[in-house]
XYZ file of C-alpha atoms in Angstrom:
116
model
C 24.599 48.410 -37.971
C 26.814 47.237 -40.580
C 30.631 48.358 -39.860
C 33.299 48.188 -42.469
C 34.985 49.623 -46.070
C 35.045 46.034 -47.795
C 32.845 44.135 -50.626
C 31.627 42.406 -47.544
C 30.306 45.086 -45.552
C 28.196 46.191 -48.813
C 27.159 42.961 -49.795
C 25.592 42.969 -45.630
C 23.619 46.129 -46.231
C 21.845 44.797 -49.672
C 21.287 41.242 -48.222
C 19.765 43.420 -44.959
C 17.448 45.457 -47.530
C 16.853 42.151 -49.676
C 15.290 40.437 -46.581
C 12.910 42.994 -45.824
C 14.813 45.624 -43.343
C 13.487 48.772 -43.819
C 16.456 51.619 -44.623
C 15.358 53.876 -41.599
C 16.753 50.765 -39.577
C 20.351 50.241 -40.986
C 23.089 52.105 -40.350
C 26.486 52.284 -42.224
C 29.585 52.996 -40.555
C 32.607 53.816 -42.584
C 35.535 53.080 -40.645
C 38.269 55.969 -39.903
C 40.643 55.740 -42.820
C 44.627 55.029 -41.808
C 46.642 56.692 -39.284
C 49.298 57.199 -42.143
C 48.117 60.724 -43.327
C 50.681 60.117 -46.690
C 48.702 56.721 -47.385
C 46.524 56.808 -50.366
C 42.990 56.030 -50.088
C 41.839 53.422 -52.083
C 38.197 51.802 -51.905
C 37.352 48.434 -52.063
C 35.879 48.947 -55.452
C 38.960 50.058 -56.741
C 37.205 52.967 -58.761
C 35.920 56.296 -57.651
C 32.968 56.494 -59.599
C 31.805 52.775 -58.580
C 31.995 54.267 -55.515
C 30.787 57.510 -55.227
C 27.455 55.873 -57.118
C 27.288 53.365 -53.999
C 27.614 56.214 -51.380
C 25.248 57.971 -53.423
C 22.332 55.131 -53.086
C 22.946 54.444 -49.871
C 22.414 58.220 -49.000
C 19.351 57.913 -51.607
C 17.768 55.017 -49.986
C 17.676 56.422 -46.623
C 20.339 54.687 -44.567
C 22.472 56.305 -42.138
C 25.975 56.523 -43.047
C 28.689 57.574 -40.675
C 32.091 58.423 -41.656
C 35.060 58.584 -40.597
C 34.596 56.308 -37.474
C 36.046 53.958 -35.059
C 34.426 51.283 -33.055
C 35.687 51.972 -29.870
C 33.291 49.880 -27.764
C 30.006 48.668 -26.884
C 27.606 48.518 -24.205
C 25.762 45.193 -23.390
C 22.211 44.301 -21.653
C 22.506 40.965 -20.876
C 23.762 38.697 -23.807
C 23.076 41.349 -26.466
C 24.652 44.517 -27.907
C 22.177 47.220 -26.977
C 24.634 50.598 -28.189
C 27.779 50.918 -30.062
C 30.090 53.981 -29.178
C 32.150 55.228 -32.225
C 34.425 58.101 -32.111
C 34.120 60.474 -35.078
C 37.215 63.192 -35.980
C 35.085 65.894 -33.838
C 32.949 64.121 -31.121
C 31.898 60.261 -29.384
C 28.636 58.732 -30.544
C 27.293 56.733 -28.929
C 24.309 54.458 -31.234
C 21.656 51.892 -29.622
C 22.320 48.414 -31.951
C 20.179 45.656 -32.006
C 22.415 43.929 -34.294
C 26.786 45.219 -35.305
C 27.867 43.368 -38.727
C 31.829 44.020 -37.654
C 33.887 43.988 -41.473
C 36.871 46.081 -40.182
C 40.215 45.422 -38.893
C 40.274 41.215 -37.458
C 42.529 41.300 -34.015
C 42.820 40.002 -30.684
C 43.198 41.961 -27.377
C 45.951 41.236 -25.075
C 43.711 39.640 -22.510
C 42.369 37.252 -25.152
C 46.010 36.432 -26.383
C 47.296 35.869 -22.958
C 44.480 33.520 -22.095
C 44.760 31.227 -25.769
């Protein structure tokens, strides 16, 4: 699963296809866009038709997309991410994940900060 609305995240998802991953097995998850409903969406390529033509091929090559989604957890087995629970505008998902590519928002969590 490759999560994020950057350059980076995109540039995850060819160098996943470039090494051999079939399409059936990735999955794209567009993160929900801001809570500001007046803010402008703007995508990371800066032009709609640059993107439309991306979401287009990834649609065409067979990858899941899901949009409009937050990471709102994970479930783990072990040492290793086994599902990833998103929550879309209408329901929760929850995904198995052998492997999350995380390109969205960088924070900490209040436990975390308390104990640095």
């Amino acid at each position: 699963m490759v999560y994020g609305d950057c350059i980076e995240a995109y540039s995850c998802l060819a160098a996943l296809l470039q090494s051999g991953l079939p399409p059936r097995l990735l999955a794209f998850i567009e993160p929900f866009p801001s809570r500001d409903p007046l803010a402008m969406r703007v995508n990371c390529f800066n032009n709609e038709t640059v993107d439309k033509r991306v979401q287009k091929s990834i649609e065409d090559l067979g990858i899941t997309a899901y949009r409009r989604c937050t990471l709102v957890g994970w479930t783990i087995s072990g040492s290793l991410i086994s599902a990833v629970k998103l929550l879309s505008p209408k329901k929760e998902l929850v995904l198995p994940c052998f492997a999350l590519f995380y390109y969205g928002v960088n924070g900490m969590d209040l436990r975390t900060f308390k104990g640095t």
